[in-house]
Amino acid sequence: MAKHKTRLDQLLVQRGMAETRSKAQALILAGSVRIGGAAHTKAGELVPDDAELELAAALPYASRGGYKLAHALDAFALEPSGMVALDVGASTGGFTSVLLQRGAARVYAVDVGYGIIDWRLRQDARVVVIERTN
């Protein structure tokens, strides 16, 4: 009898290893999810429900975009510590999380969408979320 299989991204969420499917997908694409010691990089891969999943490392930012933006801050030698910043097109808040981790005093996160920004950022007193704004 064949074992029941589930998409890898869904299994991560079911087991509480990722908060959302999009975060699970980011972990998978980053090569942070291992099954039997081997990295698996396809979110839609069907894996046995009883597979032993391991996370190599959690994402330090609210989205993968945070890595690019952190690199840009480094490349241009920008230090947001103590500053007030504007994240236009904030989406899930990748840049917002980078700015906060680097000491920004306040970040205005503006996006045309609604309910997209990471819940932890939404709860942070240093973040002012402005949604449904183009």
PDB file of C-alpha atoms in Angstrom:
ATOM      1  CA  MET A   1       0.000   0.000   0.000  1.00  0.00           C
ATOM      2  CA  ALA A   2       1.397   3.411  -1.010  1.00  0.00           C
ATOM      3  CA  LYS A   3       2.062   6.041   1.629  1.00  0.00           C
ATOM      4  CA  HIS A   4      -0.020   9.209   1.497  1.00  0.00           C
ATOM      5  CA  LYS A   5       1.951  12.148   0.105  1.00  0.00           C
ATOM      6  CA  THR A   6       1.584  15.895   0.560  1.00  0.00           C
ATOM      7  CA  ARG A   7       3.173  18.907  -1.108  1.00  0.00           C
ATOM      8  CA  LEU A   8       6.375  19.846   0.698  1.00  0.00           C
ATOM      9  CA  ASP A   9       5.292  23.456   1.301  1.00  0.00           C
ATOM     10  CA  GLN A  10       1.956  22.327   2.768  1.00  0.00           C
ATOM     11  CA  LEU A  11       3.649  19.781   5.006  1.00  0.00           C
ATOM     12  CA  LEU A  12       5.934  22.463   6.473  1.00  0.00           C
ATOM     13  CA  VAL A  13       2.891  24.561   7.385  1.00  0.00           C
ATOM     14  CA  GLN A  14       0.963  21.560   8.769  1.00  0.00           C
ATOM     15  CA  ARG A  15       3.864  20.722  11.060  1.00  0.00           C
ATOM     16  CA  GLY A  16       4.286  24.318  12.226  1.00  0.00           C
ATOM     17  CA  MET A  17       7.732  24.667  10.658  1.00  0.00           C
ATOM     18  CA  ALA A  18       6.564  27.658   8.576  1.00  0.00           C
ATOM     19  CA  GLU A  19       3.807  30.164   9.315  1.00  0.00           C
ATOM     20  CA  THR A  20       2.442  30.332   5.767  1.00  0.00           C
ATOM     21  CA  ARG A  21       2.831  28.499   2.477  1.00  0.00           C
ATOM     22  CA  SER A  22       4.663  31.476   0.987  1.00  0.00           C
ATOM     23  CA  LYS A  23       7.185  31.362   3.843  1.00  0.00           C
ATOM     24  CA  ALA A  24       7.499  27.606   3.402  1.00  0.00           C
ATOM     25  CA  GLN A  25       8.159  28.153  -0.297  1.00  0.00           C
ATOM     26  CA  ALA A  26      10.834  30.735   0.511  1.00  0.00           C
ATOM     27  CA  LEU A  27      12.559  28.291   2.875  1.00  0.00           C
ATOM     28  CA  ILE A  28      12.393  25.555   0.249  1.00  0.00           C
ATOM     29  CA  LEU A  29      13.738  27.759  -2.562  1.00  0.00           C
ATOM     30  CA  ALA A  30      16.556  28.937  -0.293  1.00  0.00           C
ATOM     31  CA  GLY A  31      17.631  25.305   0.113  1.00  0.00           C
ATOM     32  CA  SER A  32      16.887  25.339   3.845  1.00  0.00           C
ATOM     33  CA  VAL A  33      14.611  22.271   3.866  1.00  0.00           C
ATOM     34  CA  ARG A  34      16.229  18.865   4.084  1.00  0.00           C
ATOM     35  CA  ILE A  35      14.782  15.377   3.957  1.00  0.00           C
ATOM     36  CA  GLY A  36      17.216  12.651   4.945  1.00  0.00           C
ATOM     37  CA  GLY A  37      20.045  15.195   4.873  1.00  0.00           C
ATOM     38  CA  ALA A  38      19.421  16.199   1.245  1.00  0.00           C
ATOM     39  CA  ALA A  39      18.141  19.659   0.305  1.00  0.00           C
ATOM     40  CA  HIS A  40      14.804  19.726  -1.509  1.00  0.00           C
ATOM     41  CA  THR A  41      14.109  22.841  -3.574  1.00  0.00           C
ATOM     42  CA  LYS A  42      10.719  22.197  -5.191  1.00  0.00           C
ATOM     43  CA  ALA A  43       7.783  23.471  -3.153  1.00  0.00           C
ATOM     44  CA  GLY A  44       5.289  21.320  -5.052  1.00  0.00           C
ATOM     45  CA  GLU A  45       7.240  18.103  -4.570  1.00  0.00           C
ATOM     46  CA  LEU A  46       5.063  15.358  -3.109  1.00  0.00           C
ATOM     47  CA  VAL A  47       6.686  13.820  -0.045  1.00  0.00           C
ATOM     48  CA  PRO A  48       5.467  11.108   2.347  1.00  0.00           C
ATOM     49  CA  ASP A  49       3.451  12.513   5.248  1.00  0.00           C
ATOM     50  CA  ASP A  50       5.857  10.840   7.679  1.00  0.00           C
ATOM     51  CA  ALA A  51       9.017  12.270   6.055  1.00  0.00           C
ATOM     52  CA  GLU A  52      11.644  13.531   8.509  1.00  0.00           C
ATOM     53  CA  LEU A  53      11.932  17.219   7.682  1.00  0.00           C
ATOM     54  CA  GLU A  54      14.784  19.421   8.886  1.00  0.00           C
ATOM     55  CA  LEU A  55      15.257  23.165   8.587  1.00  0.00           C
ATOM     56  CA  ALA A  56      18.859  24.159   7.963  1.00  0.00           C
ATOM     57  CA  ALA A  57      18.190  27.767   8.948  1.00  0.00           C
ATOM     58  CA  ALA A  58      15.244  30.083   9.334  1.00  0.00           C
ATOM     59  CA  LEU A  59      14.904  33.115   7.092  1.00  0.00           C
ATOM     60  CA  PRO A  60      16.177  36.200   8.917  1.00  0.00           C
ATOM     61  CA  TYR A  61      13.829  38.530   7.025  1.00  0.00           C
ATOM     62  CA  ALA A  62      10.101  38.641   6.297  1.00  0.00           C
ATOM     63  CA  SER A  63      10.754  37.653   2.671  1.00  0.00           C
ATOM     64  CA  ARG A  64      13.550  36.590   0.340  1.00  0.00           C
ATOM     65  CA  GLY A  65      13.619  40.162  -0.962  1.00  0.00           C
ATOM     66  CA  GLY A  66      15.241  41.094   2.332  1.00  0.00           C
ATOM     67  CA  TYR A  67      18.480  39.427   1.231  1.00  0.00           C
ATOM     68  CA  LYS A  68      18.711  41.617  -1.870  1.00  0.00           C
ATOM     69  CA  LEU A  69      17.953  44.763   0.046  1.00  0.00           C
ATOM     70  CA  ALA A  70      20.415  43.931   2.818  1.00  0.00           C
ATOM     71  CA  HIS A  71      23.053  43.484   0.127  1.00  0.00           C
ATOM     72  CA  ALA A  72      22.149  46.884  -1.378  1.00  0.00           C
ATOM     73  CA  LEU A  73      22.524  48.594   2.008  1.00  0.00           C
ATOM     74  CA  ASP A  74      25.946  46.984   2.362  1.00  0.00           C
ATOM     75  CA  ALA A  75      27.028  47.778  -1.209  1.00  0.00           C
ATOM     76  CA  PHE A  76      26.100  51.447  -0.878  1.00  0.00           C
ATOM     77  CA  ALA A  77      27.364  51.678   2.723  1.00  0.00           C
ATOM     78  CA  LEU A  78      23.984  52.887   4.000  1.00  0.00           C
ATOM     79  CA  GLU A  79      23.313  52.713   7.729  1.00  0.00           C
ATOM     80  CA  PRO A  80      19.618  53.172   8.662  1.00  0.00           C
ATOM     81  CA  SER A  81      20.258  53.122  12.417  1.00  0.00           C
ATOM     82  CA  GLY A  82      18.129  55.748  14.173  1.00  0.00           C
ATOM     83  CA  MET A  83      16.502  56.908  10.929  1.00  0.00           C
ATOM     84  CA  VAL A  84      12.894  57.078   9.795  1.00  0.00           C
ATOM     85  CA  ALA A  85      12.418  55.088   6.585  1.00  0.00           C
ATOM     86  CA  LEU A  86       9.804  54.544   3.901  1.00  0.00           C
ATOM     87  CA  ASP A  87       9.236  51.099   2.367  1.00  0.00           C
ATOM     88  CA  VAL A  88       7.216  51.764  -0.794  1.00  0.00           C
ATOM     89  CA  GLY A  89       5.631  48.582  -2.125  1.00  0.00           C
ATOM     90  CA  ALA A  90       6.226  46.850   1.203  1.00  0.00           C
ATOM     91  CA  SER A  91       4.401  43.631   0.277  1.00  0.00           C
ATOM     92  CA  THR A  92       5.308  41.092   3.015  1.00  0.00           C
ATOM     93  CA  GLY A  93       7.842  43.487   4.529  1.00  0.00           C
ATOM     94  CA  GLY A  94      11.241  42.123   3.514  1.00  0.00           C
ATOM     95  CA  PHE A  95      12.851  45.565   3.348  1.00  0.00           C
ATOM     96  CA  THR A  96      10.992  46.715   6.463  1.00  0.00           C
ATOM     97  CA  SER A  97      12.443  43.806   8.449  1.00  0.00           C
ATOM     98  CA  VAL A  98      15.973  44.563   7.175  1.00  0.00           C
ATOM     99  CA  LEU A  99      15.619  48.217   8.179  1.00  0.00           C
ATOM    100  CA  LEU A 100      14.379  47.308  11.664  1.00  0.00           C
ATOM    101  CA  GLN A 101      17.147  44.758  12.199  1.00  0.00           C
ATOM    102  CA  ARG A 102      19.636  47.450  11.248  1.00  0.00           C
ATOM    103  CA  GLY A 103      18.248  49.879  13.808  1.00  0.00           C
ATOM    104  CA  ALA A 104      15.721  52.074  11.981  1.00  0.00           C
ATOM    105  CA  ALA A 105      13.708  54.084  14.506  1.00  0.00           C
ATOM    106  CA  ARG A 106      10.487  53.895  12.475  1.00  0.00           C
ATOM    107  CA  VAL A 107       9.450  52.450   9.122  1.00  0.00           C
ATOM    108  CA  TYR A 108       6.410  53.519   7.123  1.00  0.00           C
ATOM    109  CA  ALA A 109       5.401  50.413   5.143  1.00  0.00           C
ATOM    110  CA  VAL A 110       3.194  51.418   2.202  1.00  0.00           C
ATOM    111  CA  ASP A 111       1.491  48.964  -0.148  1.00  0.00           C
ATOM    112  CA  VAL A 112      -1.475  48.876  -2.496  1.00  0.00           C
ATOM    113  CA  GLY A 113      -2.488  45.483  -1.079  1.00  0.00           C
ATOM    114  CA  TYR A 114      -4.241  44.696   2.174  1.00  0.00           C
ATOM    115  CA  GLY A 115      -3.259  42.188   4.852  1.00  0.00           C
ATOM    116  CA  ILE A 116      -0.025  41.195   3.105  1.00  0.00           C
ATOM    117  CA  ILE A 117       2.644  42.438   5.521  1.00  0.00           C
ATOM    118  CA  ASP A 118       4.081  39.882   7.933  1.00  0.00           C
ATOM    119  CA  TRP A 119       2.096  39.720  11.186  1.00  0.00           C
ATOM    120  CA  ARG A 120       5.207  40.222  13.352  1.00  0.00           C
ATOM    121  CA  LEU A 121       5.971  43.481  11.546  1.00  0.00           C
ATOM    122  CA  ARG A 122       2.359  44.593  11.832  1.00  0.00           C
ATOM    123  CA  GLN A 123       2.644  44.170  15.623  1.00  0.00           C
ATOM    124  CA  ASP A 124       5.947  46.064  15.882  1.00  0.00           C
ATOM    125  CA  ALA A 125       5.433  49.553  17.350  1.00  0.00           C
ATOM    126  CA  ARG A 126       8.184  50.922  15.085  1.00  0.00           C
ATOM    127  CA  VAL A 127       6.199  50.035  11.941  1.00  0.00           C
ATOM    128  CA  VAL A 128       3.399  52.185  10.548  1.00  0.00           C
ATOM    129  CA  VAL A 129       1.451  50.094   8.033  1.00  0.00           C
ATOM    130  CA  ILE A 130      -0.300  52.073   5.290  1.00  0.00           C
ATOM    131  CA  GLU A 131      -2.362  49.746   3.101  1.00  0.00           C
ATOM    132  CA  ARG A 132      -4.594  50.184   0.060  1.00  0.00           C
ATOM    133  CA  THR A 133      -2.418  53.099  -1.017  1.00  0.00           C
ATOM    134  CA  ASN A 134      -1.008  53.448  -4.514  1.00  0.00           C
TER     135      ASN A 134
END
